Amino acid sequence: MTSHGKFRSSSGKGSRRSSVKKIVTDPKERQRLVENILKPFILEDSVYDKVCDVMLDNFNKGLGKDTNADARVKMFPTYVRSVPNGTEEGNFLALDLGGTNFRVLLINLNGQEVDMESKIYLIPQHIMLGTGVQLFDHIADCIYKFMKEHKLENKKLPLGFTFSFPCKQLGLAEAHLTTWTKGFKCEGVEGKDIVTLLHDAIKRKGDMHVECLAVINDTVGALMSCAHSDRQCGIGLILGTGTNACYIERLENVELWDADYEEPKQVIINTEWGALGDNGDLDFLITEYDKHVDKHSINAGKQIYEKMISGMYMGEIVRLVLEKLRKNGLLFNGKGSEELSTRGRFYTKYVSEIESDVDESDFKSTKQVFDELNLTDYTDQDCRIALHVCSLVSKRAAYLASAGIATLLNKMERKDVSVAVDGSLYRFHPHFHDLMVEKIQKLIKPGLRFKLMLSHDGSGKGAALVAAVANRLKEEALQKNSED
Ligand code: GLC
């Protein structure tokens, strides 16, 4: 797993032992004080019920004509109306931007068979925080290199773009970025159409015959990719650098729907649920650590729910708790390290690694993480406490995400729904799946059934599938025009 969430600055260094209170040696007293500090992460069932209520209220506000303007959870209609039927075919390019990496993919669809070749390109920090022109020129450069390497220079290829940020779509191939999330902040892109920016950059680069036919969110990619083989699939969920979900909604519930009402009378809604809580709706459960993470992020006040759940932030929450315990004389004999006091240096992958230590007697992974962080003064009891911190923070994240999924399942009221899940957090955390299954089960209405399925490479395959459908429609329209 790549390391998520490198924050940009480091916090005050060098205060390693000076600020430490008395070291607590009595085991019982130590346990009592540790539990006290960790209490805010242990939430009663009623708190998760309340999260479901708040989530539903926010979903409805986002869907409502008169309430959408002020809604934080935007519930964007995606213009993706039908799931694939397995007859899609041809060669497609796909782009995947929005996680830890940028990828270009070449995908061959042939019924149920899907062949993919892909290459990862790095987006350097200065581009993530630079201008939109720089970002899209870089993307065009990468496409160019990829096409050259795959001897596709003179081919005319349709392209699907998985762009995993909140976009107001005006059609399948028109998507205006509303606000950057996660680690991106490129000037001059918010409010603009992503497809125009991409096409302009491709034109500037010259010598490429690429047309972007569809922009999709990664949640939609996950859903489409699973739906290709599982007709019950109705929800796409990402638990990676960020978190978000999409689902299939009946058109009659989408008050802002402005296109046709032809069959199928449904559309995929990109909820952008990461923004839940941006108006204070989650203040009843927010901790001092969540506030700290938010305050020091590049989008303070935004994506509050996302910051309690996803991979970009989870490691940092754990780090803050460990630091608090240390400063209270409850960990590492009060001695930290420059690494442990550096913002963003405790990666979310460490949480997964520490929690994979099932055999308490050796704590192999936990000790390895401590060594990587240059911590020298630790005992098995410190390992036990660190494991406990990680498991409470990740359990809260899994339960919060479960509240979101349960709300969607309850709202959809379909008897059987498969949820397509992707993202590094879900993929690599040893217990996230089980924690979610257990909690969702508790929160859904009796009689509803669900499955959480790992979606493989939805961002690539999903974009190709949507582009394939768009391409077919385009060719049918051209054919019709020439016949008229
Ligand atoms: C952020 C983005 C959203 C994306 C999610 C997962 O929440 O705003 O569009 O789906 O991250 O990548």
GROMACS .gro file of C-alpha atoms and ligand atoms in nm:
model
  496
    1MET     CA    1   0.000   0.000   0.000
    2THR     CA    2   0.126   0.345  -0.074
    3SER     CA    3   0.155   0.577   0.218
    4HIS     CA    4  -0.139   0.808   0.237
    5GLY     CA    5  -0.171   1.151   0.363
    6LYS     CA    6   0.160   1.320   0.368
    7PHE     CA    7   0.075   1.647   0.531
    8ARG     CA    8   0.274   1.936   0.416
    9SER     CA    9   0.443   2.085   0.716
   10SER     CA   10   0.595   1.940   1.023
   11SER     CA   11   0.490   2.033   1.369
   12GLY     CA   12   0.717   2.165   1.637
   13LYS     CA   13   1.011   1.932   1.669
   14GLY     CA   14   1.253   1.883   1.950
   15SER     CA   15   1.004   1.899   2.237
   16ARG     CA   16   1.046   1.532   2.292
   17ARG     CA   17   1.062   1.483   2.661
   18SER     CA   18   1.044   1.832   2.805
   19SER     CA   19   0.665   1.856   2.790
   20VAL     CA   20   0.605   1.512   2.941
   21LYS     CA   21   0.410   1.482   3.262
   22LYS     CA   22   0.511   1.232   3.529
   23ILE     CA   23   0.565   0.877   3.398
   24VAL     CA   24   0.282   0.654   3.518
   25THR     CA   25   0.423   0.322   3.634
   26ASP     CA   26   0.134   0.161   3.821
   27PRO     CA   27  -0.028  -0.073   3.562
   28LYS     CA   28  -0.385  -0.024   3.687
   29GLU     CA   29  -0.354   0.351   3.703
   30ARG     CA   30  -0.192   0.350   3.360
   31GLN     CA   31  -0.475   0.148   3.212
   32ARG     CA   32  -0.735   0.374   3.370
   33LEU     CA   33  -0.573   0.688   3.232
   34VAL     CA   34  -0.528   0.537   2.885
   35GLU     CA   35  -0.895   0.431   2.873
   36ASN     CA   36  -0.994   0.779   2.975
   37ILE     CA   37  -0.807   0.937   2.687
   38LEU     CA   38  -0.949   0.686   2.439
   39LYS     CA   39  -1.309   0.721   2.554
   40PRO     CA   40  -1.416   0.966   2.281
   41PHE     CA   41  -1.356   0.696   2.019
   42ILE     CA   42  -1.591   0.448   2.183
   43LEU     CA   43  -1.937   0.541   2.066
   44GLU     CA   44  -2.264   0.385   2.172
   45ASP     CA   45  -2.506   0.231   1.924
   46SER     CA   46  -2.735   0.531   1.960
   47VAL     CA   47  -2.459   0.757   1.824
   48TYR     CA   48  -2.439   0.552   1.504
   49ASP     CA   49  -2.820   0.559   1.479
   50LYS     CA   50  -2.796   0.935   1.495
   51VAL     CA   51  -2.529   0.940   1.221
   52CYS     CA   52  -2.775   0.746   1.001
   53ASP     CA   53  -3.048   1.003   1.070
   54VAL     CA   54  -2.817   1.293   0.992
   55MET     CA   55  -2.694   1.120   0.677
   56LEU     CA   56  -3.048   1.057   0.551
   57ASP     CA   57  -3.147   1.414   0.620
   58ASN     CA   58  -2.844   1.534   0.425
   59PHE     CA   59  -2.917   1.296   0.135
   60ASN     CA   60  -3.270   1.430   0.111
   61LYS     CA   61  -3.155   1.790   0.122
   62GLY     CA   62  -2.909   1.720  -0.159
   63LEU     CA   63  -3.179   1.560  -0.373
   64GLY     CA   64  -3.439   1.831  -0.310
   65LYS     CA   65  -3.486   2.112  -0.559
   66ASP     CA   66  -3.531   2.383  -0.297
   67THR     CA   67  -3.274   2.252  -0.053
   68ASN     CA   68  -2.985   2.152  -0.283
   69ALA     CA   69  -2.827   2.496  -0.301
   70ASP     CA   70  -2.756   2.496   0.074
   71ALA     CA   71  -2.693   2.123   0.107
   72ARG     CA   72  -2.343   2.005   0.202
   73VAL     CA   73  -2.387   1.654   0.065
   74LYS     CA   74  -2.450   1.741  -0.297
   75MET     CA   75  -2.595   1.419  -0.442
   76PHE     CA   76  -2.475   1.486  -0.797
   77PRO     CA   77  -2.665   1.305  -1.075
   78THR     CA   78  -2.397   1.137  -1.290
   79TYR     CA   79  -2.587   1.084  -1.618
   80VAL     CA   80  -2.489   0.719  -1.594
   81ARG     CA   81  -2.828   0.553  -1.630
   82SER     CA   82  -2.773   0.189  -1.699
   83VAL     CA   83  -2.526  -0.060  -1.573
   84PRO     CA   84  -2.332  -0.256  -1.835
   85ASN     CA   85  -2.498  -0.555  -1.994
   86GLY     CA   86  -2.185  -0.749  -2.081
   87THR     CA   87  -2.198  -0.686  -2.456
   88GLU     CA   88  -1.960  -0.390  -2.446
   89GLU     CA   89  -1.660  -0.425  -2.674
   90GLY     CA   90  -1.364  -0.244  -2.828
   91ASN     CA   91  -1.044  -0.067  -2.727
   92PHE     CA   92  -1.060   0.224  -2.489
   93LEU     CA   93  -0.826   0.452  -2.305
   94ALA     CA   94  -0.897   0.539  -1.945
   95LEU     CA   95  -0.747   0.792  -1.707
   96ASP     CA   96  -0.759   0.761  -1.332
   97LEU     CA   97  -0.688   1.072  -1.126
   98GLY     CA   98  -0.774   1.127  -0.764
   99GLY     CA   99  -0.609   0.869  -0.543
  100THR     CA  100  -0.245   0.833  -0.460
  101ASN     CA  101  -0.147   0.781  -0.822
  102PHE     CA  102  -0.235   0.893  -1.170
  103ARG     CA  103  -0.281   0.609  -1.418
  104VAL     CA  104  -0.331   0.574  -1.791
  105LEU     CA  105  -0.494   0.252  -1.904
  106LEU     CA  106  -0.560   0.072  -2.228
  107ILE     CA  107  -0.860  -0.153  -2.198
  108ASN     CA  108  -0.998  -0.411  -2.432
  109LEU     CA  109  -1.358  -0.507  -2.367
  110ASN     CA  110  -1.496  -0.818  -2.521
  111GLY     CA  111  -1.814  -0.930  -2.348
  112GLN     CA  112  -1.722  -1.057  -2.005
  113GLU     CA  113  -1.354  -1.057  -2.094
  114VAL     CA  114  -1.154  -0.752  -2.001
  115ASP     CA  115  -0.784  -0.703  -2.079
  116MET     CA  116  -0.600  -0.414  -1.928
  117GLU     CA  117  -0.258  -0.262  -1.951
  118SER     CA  118  -0.178   0.034  -1.738
  119LYS     CA  119   0.100   0.259  -1.626
  120ILE     CA  120   0.130   0.470  -1.315
  121TYR     CA  121   0.267   0.823  -1.345
  122LEU     CA  122   0.365   1.035  -1.053
  123ILE     CA  123   0.197   1.368  -0.996
  124PRO     CA  124   0.460   1.574  -0.818
  125GLN     CA  125   0.353   1.791  -0.523
  126HIS     CA  126   0.426   2.114  -0.709
  127ILE     CA  127   0.176   2.009  -0.976
  128MET     CA  128  -0.088   1.900  -0.720
  129LEU     CA  129  -0.063   2.248  -0.575
  130GLY     CA  130   0.018   2.434  -0.898
  131THR     CA  131  -0.205   2.562  -1.177
  132GLY     CA  132  -0.473   2.378  -1.370
  133VAL     CA  133  -0.282   2.430  -1.696
  134GLN     CA  134   0.025   2.262  -1.546
  135LEU     CA  135  -0.185   1.972  -1.420
  136PHE     CA  136  -0.361   1.907  -1.750
  137ASP     CA  137  -0.042   1.957  -1.956
  138HIS     CA  138   0.119   1.695  -1.735
  139ILE     CA  139  -0.176   1.462  -1.793
  140ALA     CA  140  -0.158   1.517  -2.171
  141ASP     CA  141   0.217   1.444  -2.158
  142CYS     CA  142   0.154   1.117  -1.978
  143ILE     CA  143  -0.114   1.013  -2.229
  144TYR     CA  144   0.126   1.094  -2.510
  145LYS     CA  145   0.405   0.884  -2.360
  146PHE     CA  146   0.167   0.597  -2.292
  147MET     CA  147   0.033   0.599  -2.649
  148LYS     CA  148   0.383   0.606  -2.790
  149GLU     CA  149   0.493   0.315  -2.573
  150HIS     CA  150   0.191   0.113  -2.680
  151LYS     CA  151   0.227   0.208  -3.048
  152LEU     CA  152  -0.110   0.378  -3.051
  153GLU     CA  153   0.008   0.706  -3.206
  154ASN     CA  154  -0.224   0.705  -3.503
  155LYS     CA  155  -0.518   0.530  -3.343
  156LYS     CA  156  -0.839   0.715  -3.273
  157LEU     CA  157  -0.942   0.602  -2.929
  158PRO     CA  158  -1.240   0.691  -2.710
  159LEU     CA  159  -1.144   0.777  -2.356
  160GLY     CA  160  -1.317   0.748  -2.019
  161PHE     CA  161  -1.187   0.969  -1.740
  162THR     CA  162  -1.218   0.866  -1.377
  163PHE     CA  163  -1.183   1.200  -1.204
  164SER     CA  164  -1.238   1.144  -0.833
  165PHE     CA  165  -1.341   1.484  -0.707
  166PRO     CA  166  -1.681   1.645  -0.662
  167CYS     CA  167  -1.819   1.752  -0.998
  168LYS     CA  168  -2.148   1.897  -1.107
  169GLN     CA  169  -2.218   1.710  -1.427
  170LEU     CA  170  -2.418   1.861  -1.709
  171GLY     CA  171  -2.388   1.548  -1.918
  172LEU     CA  172  -2.173   1.238  -1.940
  173ALA     CA  173  -1.889   1.439  -2.090
  174GLU     CA  174  -1.929   1.768  -1.907
  175ALA     CA  175  -1.821   1.785  -1.547
  176HIS     CA  176  -1.753   2.105  -1.355
  177LEU     CA  177  -1.528   2.066  -1.053
  178THR     CA  178  -1.702   2.220  -0.753
  179THR     CA  179  -1.412   2.204  -0.509
  180TRP     CA  180  -1.082   2.019  -0.477
  181THR     CA  181  -1.059   1.757  -0.204
  182LYS     CA  182  -0.785   1.530  -0.067
  183GLY     CA  183  -0.434   1.665  -0.141
  184PHE     CA  184  -0.512   1.863  -0.457
  185LYS     CA  185  -0.546   2.237  -0.496
  186CYS     CA  186  -0.471   2.347  -0.852
  187GLU     CA  187  -0.553   2.703  -0.933
  188GLY     CA  188  -0.808   2.786  -1.201
  189VAL     CA  189  -0.993   2.455  -1.214
  190GLU     CA  190  -1.280   2.496  -0.967
  191GLY     CA  191  -1.596   2.584  -1.154
  192LYS     CA  192  -1.449   2.470  -1.488
  193ASP     CA  193  -1.536   2.177  -1.712
  194ILE     CA  194  -1.276   1.904  -1.676
  195VAL     CA  195  -1.333   1.770  -2.028
  196THR     CA  196  -1.267   2.109  -2.187
  197LEU     CA  197  -0.948   2.148  -1.982
  198LEU     CA  198  -0.833   1.801  -2.087
  199HIS     CA  199  -0.916   1.853  -2.456
  200ASP     CA  200  -0.739   2.191  -2.455
  201ALA     CA  201  -0.427   2.030  -2.311
  202ILE     CA  202  -0.442   1.744  -2.564
  203LYS     CA  203  -0.467   2.003  -2.842
  204ARG     CA  204  -0.170   2.195  -2.703
  205LYS     CA  205   0.034   1.875  -2.700
  206GLY     CA  206  -0.072   1.794  -3.059
  207ASP     CA  207  -0.045   1.467  -3.250
  208MET     CA  208  -0.309   1.271  -3.054
  209HIS     CA  209  -0.652   1.152  -3.159
  210VAL     CA  210  -0.816   1.111  -2.825
  211GLU     CA  211  -1.169   1.212  -2.738
  212CYS     CA  212  -1.300   1.204  -2.384
  213LEU     CA  213  -1.655   1.065  -2.399
  214ALA     CA  214  -1.727   1.031  -2.029
  215VAL     CA  215  -1.614   1.157  -1.690
  216ILE     CA  216  -1.696   0.940  -1.393
  217ASN     CA  217  -1.626   0.938  -1.021
  218ASP     CA  218  -1.424   0.645  -0.879
  219THR     CA  219  -1.732   0.530  -0.684
  220VAL     CA  220  -1.919   0.500  -1.015
  221GLY     CA  221  -1.625   0.310  -1.162
  222ALA     CA  222  -1.640   0.061  -0.876
  223LEU     CA  223  -2.015   0.016  -0.916
  224MET     CA  224  -1.997  -0.026  -1.294
  225SER     CA  225  -1.710  -0.267  -1.275
  226CYS     CA  226  -1.893  -0.496  -1.031
  227ALA     CA  227  -2.226  -0.459  -1.207
  228HIS     CA  228  -2.059  -0.598  -1.519
  229SER     CA  229  -2.077  -0.940  -1.356
  230ASP     CA  230  -2.327  -0.893  -1.070
  231ARG     CA  231  -2.670  -0.756  -1.158
  232GLN     CA  232  -2.753  -0.692  -0.791
  233CYS     CA  233  -2.481  -0.432  -0.760
  234GLY     CA  234  -2.641  -0.102  -0.659
  235ILE     CA  235  -2.383   0.086  -0.452
  236GLY     CA  236  -2.020   0.184  -0.516
  237LEU     CA  237  -1.804   0.268  -0.216
  238ILE     CA  238  -1.449   0.400  -0.193
  239LEU     CA  239  -1.242   0.371   0.122
  240GLY     CA  240  -0.900   0.491   0.016
  241THR     CA  241  -0.725   0.826   0.029
  242GLY     CA  242  -1.076   0.971   0.053
  243THR     CA  243  -1.419   0.820   0.106
  244ASN     CA  244  -1.738   0.850  -0.096
  245ALA     CA  245  -2.030   0.644  -0.221
  246CYS     CA  246  -2.267   0.637  -0.516
  247TYR     CA  247  -2.591   0.443  -0.566
  248ILE     CA  248  -2.873   0.385  -0.809
  249GLU     CA  249  -3.165   0.620  -0.742
  250ARG     CA  250  -3.513   0.635  -0.894
  251LEU     CA  251  -3.554   0.943  -1.115
  252GLU     CA  252  -3.871   1.046  -0.931
  253ASN     CA  253  -3.654   1.110  -0.623
  254VAL     CA  254  -3.405   1.327  -0.811
  255GLU     CA  255  -3.583   1.661  -0.813
  256LEU     CA  256  -3.304   1.831  -1.006
  257TRP     CA  257  -3.306   1.580  -1.290
  258ASP     CA  258  -3.316   1.783  -1.609
  259ALA     CA  259  -3.276   1.523  -1.882
  260ASP     CA  260  -3.520   1.270  -2.030
  261TYR     CA  261  -3.743   1.034  -1.832
  262GLU     CA  262  -3.698   0.737  -2.063
  263GLU     CA  263  -3.640   0.386  -1.930
  264PRO     CA  264  -3.456   0.293  -1.720
  265LYS     CA  265  -3.608   0.551  -1.487
  266GLN     CA  266  -3.299   0.563  -1.270
  267VAL     CA  267  -2.964   0.736  -1.246
  268ILE     CA  268  -2.647   0.684  -1.047
  269ILE     CA  269  -2.608   0.953  -0.782
  270ASN     CA  270  -2.261   1.049  -0.663
  271THR     CA  271  -2.337   1.142  -0.303
  272GLU     CA  272  -2.001   1.310  -0.217
  273TRP     CA  273  -2.075   1.207   0.140
  274GLY     CA  274  -1.726   1.307   0.256
  275ALA     CA  275  -1.869   1.656   0.307
  276LEU     CA  276  -2.112   1.539   0.575
  277GLY     CA  277  -2.056   1.745   0.887
  278ASP     CA  278  -1.920   2.054   0.711
  279ASN     CA  279  -2.208   2.252   0.863
  280GLY     CA  280  -2.159   2.117   1.215
  281ASP     CA  281  -2.398   1.823   1.179
  282LEU     CA  282  -2.142   1.581   1.325
  283ASP     CA  283  -2.024   1.802   1.611
  284PHE     CA  284  -2.187   1.562   1.859
  285LEU     CA  285  -1.913   1.307   1.797
  286ILE     CA  286  -1.611   1.506   1.686
  287THR     CA  287  -1.298   1.475   1.900
  288GLU     CA  288  -1.012   1.713   1.968
  289TYR     CA  289  -0.800   1.499   1.732
  290ASP     CA  290  -1.047   1.537   1.445
  291LYS     CA  291  -1.047   1.912   1.499
  292HIS     CA  292  -0.669   1.917   1.493
  293VAL     CA  293  -0.650   1.715   1.170
  294ASP     CA  294  -0.905   1.941   1.005
  295LYS     CA  295  -0.739   2.262   1.118
  296HIS     CA  296  -0.403   2.162   0.971
  297SER     CA  297  -0.536   2.029   0.641
  298ILE     CA  298  -0.534   2.225   0.315
  299ASN     CA  299  -0.915   2.230   0.312
  300ALA     CA  300  -1.002   2.323   0.671
  301GLY     CA  301  -1.373   2.308   0.753
  302LYS     CA  302  -1.440   2.075   0.460
  303GLN     CA  303  -1.481   1.697   0.424
  304ILE     CA  304  -1.535   1.642   0.797
  305TYR     CA  305  -1.683   1.289   0.766
  306GLU     CA  306  -1.406   1.194   0.520
  307LYS     CA  307  -1.142   1.314   0.766
  308MET     CA  308  -1.275   1.079   1.037
  309ILE     CA  309  -1.266   0.779   0.803
  310SER     CA  310  -1.026   0.776   0.513
  311GLY     CA  311  -0.665   0.682   0.458
  312MET     CA  312  -0.537   1.032   0.406
  313TYR     CA  313  -0.617   1.115   0.769
  314MET     CA  314  -0.646   0.801   0.980
  315GLY     CA  315  -0.275   0.762   1.049
  316GLU     CA  316  -0.256   1.122   1.159
  317ILE     CA  317  -0.542   1.074   1.407
  318VAL     CA  318  -0.357   0.776   1.556
  319ARG     CA  319  -0.034   0.975   1.573
  320LEU     CA  320  -0.204   1.255   1.764
  321VAL     CA  321  -0.348   1.009   2.016
  322LEU     CA  322  -0.011   0.835   2.063
  323GLU     CA  323   0.155   1.170   2.118
  324LYS     CA  324  -0.104   1.264   2.376
  325LEU     CA  325  -0.052   0.936   2.560
  326ARG     CA  326   0.323   0.984   2.552
  327LYS     CA  327   0.304   1.338   2.682
  328ASN     CA  328   0.089   1.210   2.966
  329GLY     CA  329   0.359   0.965   3.066
  330LEU     CA  330   0.155   0.669   2.943
  331LEU     CA  331   0.362   0.552   2.644
  332PHE     CA  332   0.724   0.494   2.548
  333ASN     CA  333   0.843   0.592   2.891
  334GLY     CA  334   0.762   0.947   2.785
  335LYS     CA  335   1.021   0.943   2.508
  336GLY     CA  336   0.914   1.016   2.152
  337SER     CA  337   1.106   1.077   1.831
  338GLU     CA  338   1.126   1.343   1.566
  339GLU     CA  339   0.928   1.112   1.337
  340LEU     CA  340   0.646   1.064   1.586
  341SER     CA  341   0.616   1.437   1.636
  342THR     CA  342   0.610   1.510   1.262
  343ARG     CA  343   0.271   1.576   1.110
  344GLY     CA  344   0.169   1.313   0.854
  345ARG     CA  345   0.461   1.084   0.936
  346PHE     CA  346   0.247   0.807   1.087
  347TYR     CA  347   0.107   0.655   0.768
  348THR     CA  348  -0.229   0.483   0.756
  349LYS     CA  349  -0.057   0.168   0.634
  350TYR     CA  350   0.101   0.150   0.982
  351VAL     CA  351  -0.249   0.116   1.130
  352SER     CA  352  -0.312  -0.186   0.907
  353GLU     CA  353   0.027  -0.331   0.989
  354ILE     CA  354  -0.007  -0.289   1.364
  355GLU     CA  355  -0.356  -0.439   1.359
  356SER     CA  356  -0.232  -0.742   1.173
  357ASP     CA  357  -0.038  -0.843   1.486
  358VAL     CA  358  -0.267  -1.114   1.611
  359ASP     CA  359  -0.007  -1.289   1.816
  360GLU     CA  360   0.025  -1.058   2.114
  361SER     CA  361   0.332  -1.236   2.237
  362ASP     CA  362   0.561  -1.110   1.964
  363PHE     CA  363   0.414  -0.783   1.821
  364LYS     CA  364   0.639  -0.821   1.519
  365SER     CA  365   0.475  -0.562   1.293
  366THR     CA  366   0.415  -0.314   1.571
  367LYS     CA  367   0.779  -0.325   1.671
  368GLN     CA  368   0.881  -0.278   1.309
  369VAL     CA  369   0.664   0.033   1.288
  370PHE     CA  370   0.814   0.165   1.612
  371ASP     CA  371   1.161   0.106   1.471
  372GLU     CA  372   1.072   0.291   1.151
  373LEU     CA  373   0.960   0.580   1.367
  374ASN     CA  374   1.289   0.573   1.554
  375LEU     CA  375   1.122   0.498   1.885
  376THR     CA  376   1.370   0.331   2.112
  377ASP     CA  377   1.208   0.300   2.452
  378TYR     CA  378   0.915   0.060   2.419
  379THR     CA  379   0.783  -0.247   2.596
  380ASP     CA  380   0.521  -0.507   2.508
  381GLN     CA  381   0.272  -0.303   2.706
  382ASP     CA  382   0.341  -0.005   2.474
  383CYS     CA  383   0.275  -0.234   2.177
  384ARG     CA  384  -0.052  -0.345   2.335
  385ILE     CA  385  -0.162   0.014   2.389
  386ALA     CA  386  -0.067   0.122   2.034
  387LEU     CA  387  -0.263  -0.172   1.894
  388HIS     CA  388  -0.560  -0.072   2.107
  389VAL     CA  389  -0.542   0.289   1.979
  390CYS     CA  390  -0.526   0.174   1.617
  391SER     CA  391  -0.817  -0.064   1.660
  392LEU     CA  392  -1.038   0.201   1.820
  393VAL     CA  393  -0.965   0.462   1.554
  394SER     CA  394  -1.019   0.218   1.266
  395LYS     CA  395  -1.328   0.069   1.428
  396ARG     CA  396  -1.485   0.413   1.454
  397ALA     CA  397  -1.398   0.473   1.087
  398ALA     CA  398  -1.548   0.140   0.978
  399TYR     CA  399  -1.864   0.199   1.183
  400LEU     CA  400  -1.908   0.553   1.050
  401ALA     CA  401  -1.876   0.427   0.693
  402SER     CA  402  -2.123   0.151   0.782
  403ALA     CA  403  -2.375   0.410   0.897
  404GLY     CA  404  -2.349   0.571   0.553
  405ILE     CA  405  -2.397   0.240   0.370
  406ALA     CA  406  -2.684   0.133   0.596
  407THR     CA  407  -2.857   0.464   0.526
  408LEU     CA  408  -2.828   0.402   0.152
  409LEU     CA  409  -2.953   0.043   0.183
  410ASN     CA  410  -3.250   0.155   0.392
  411LYS     CA  411  -3.327   0.430   0.143
  412MET     CA  412  -3.306   0.205  -0.163
  413GLU     CA  413  -3.534  -0.058  -0.012
  414ARG     CA  414  -3.418  -0.326  -0.256
  415LYS     CA  415  -3.418  -0.669  -0.103
  416ASP     CA  416  -3.070  -0.772  -0.217
  417VAL     CA  417  -2.795  -0.525  -0.289
  418SER     CA  418  -2.428  -0.586  -0.358
  419VAL     CA  419  -2.196  -0.306  -0.256
  420ALA     CA  420  -1.883  -0.271  -0.471
  421VAL     CA  421  -1.595  -0.155  -0.253
  422ASP     CA  422  -1.254  -0.032  -0.355
  423GLY     CA  423  -0.969   0.167  -0.203
  424SER     CA  424  -0.645   0.094  -0.023
  425LEU     CA  425  -0.787   0.130   0.327
  426TYR     CA  426  -1.052  -0.136   0.272
  427ARG     CA  427  -0.819  -0.355   0.073
  428PHE     CA  428  -0.530  -0.365   0.318
  429HIS     CA  429  -0.685  -0.323   0.661
  430PRO     CA  430  -0.716  -0.666   0.822
  431HIS     CA  431  -1.059  -0.612   0.985
  432PHE     CA  432  -1.238  -0.333   0.798
  433HIS     CA  433  -1.457  -0.567   0.597
  434ASP     CA  434  -1.571  -0.772   0.898
  435LEU     CA  435  -1.633  -0.466   1.112
  436MET     CA  436  -1.849  -0.317   0.840
  437VAL     CA  437  -2.052  -0.630   0.777
  438GLU     CA  438  -2.128  -0.658   1.149
  439LYS     CA  439  -2.229  -0.293   1.189
  440ILE     CA  440  -2.431  -0.260   0.867
  441GLN     CA  441  -2.628  -0.570   0.966
  442LYS     CA  442  -2.724  -0.398   1.290
  443LEU     CA  443  -2.825  -0.074   1.122
  444ILE     CA  444  -3.039  -0.196   0.832
  445LYS     CA  445  -3.411  -0.263   0.827
  446PRO     CA  446  -3.512  -0.625   0.884
  447GLY     CA  447  -3.549  -0.824   0.564
  448LEU     CA  448  -3.284  -0.636   0.367
  449ARG     CA  449  -2.980  -0.828   0.252
  450PHE     CA  450  -2.643  -0.703   0.133
  451LYS     CA  451  -2.296  -0.816   0.027
  452LEU     CA  452  -1.970  -0.620   0.037
  453MET     CA  453  -1.766  -0.713  -0.270
  454LEU     CA  454  -1.413  -0.607  -0.348
  455SER     CA  455  -1.419  -0.426  -0.679
  456HIS     CA  456  -1.113  -0.488  -0.890
  457ASP     CA  457  -0.978  -0.192  -1.077
  458GLY     CA  458  -1.308  -0.015  -1.110
  459SER     CA  459  -1.149   0.315  -1.192
  460GLY     CA  460  -1.007   0.174  -1.513
  461LYS     CA  461  -1.266  -0.081  -1.614
  462GLY     CA  462  -1.559   0.137  -1.505
  463ALA     CA  463  -1.439   0.433  -1.711
  464ALA     CA  464  -1.394   0.209  -2.015
  465LEU     CA  465  -1.743   0.061  -1.972
  466VAL     CA  466  -1.908   0.403  -1.950
  467ALA     CA  467  -1.705   0.526  -2.248
  468ALA     CA  468  -1.811   0.213  -2.440
  469VAL     CA  469  -2.179   0.286  -2.386
  470ALA     CA  470  -2.129   0.653  -2.478
  471ASN     CA  471  -1.941   0.549  -2.790
  472ARG     CA  472  -2.217   0.314  -2.898
  473LEU     CA  473  -2.479   0.586  -2.850
  474LYS     CA  474  -2.266   0.831  -3.045
  475GLU     CA  475  -2.223   0.591  -3.335
  476GLU     CA  476  -2.594   0.510  -3.338
  477ALA     CA  477  -2.675   0.883  -3.352
  478LEU     CA  478  -2.427   0.936  -3.638
  479GLN     CA  479  -2.577   0.643  -3.827
  480LYS     CA  480  -2.927   0.778  -3.774
  481ASN     CA  481  -2.823   1.124  -3.898
  482SER     CA  482  -2.670   0.983  -4.213
  483GLU     CA  483  -2.988   0.784  -4.283
  484ASP     CA  484  -3.216   1.089  -4.238
  485GLC     C1  485  -1.309   1.245  -0.218
  485GLC     C2  486  -1.366   1.300  -0.349
  485GLC     C3  487  -1.465   1.202  -0.410
  485GLC     C4  488  -1.400   1.065  -0.423
  485GLC     C5  489  -1.346   1.020  -0.289
  485GLC     C6  490  -1.277   0.884  -0.297
  485GLC     O1  491  -1.410   1.238  -0.125
  485GLC     O2  492  -1.429   1.425  -0.326
  485GLC     O3  493  -1.508   1.247  -0.537
  485GLC     O4  494  -1.494   0.974  -0.472
  485GLC     O5  495  -1.254   1.115  -0.239
  485GLC     O6  496  -1.168   0.887  -0.386
   0.00000   0.00000   0.00000
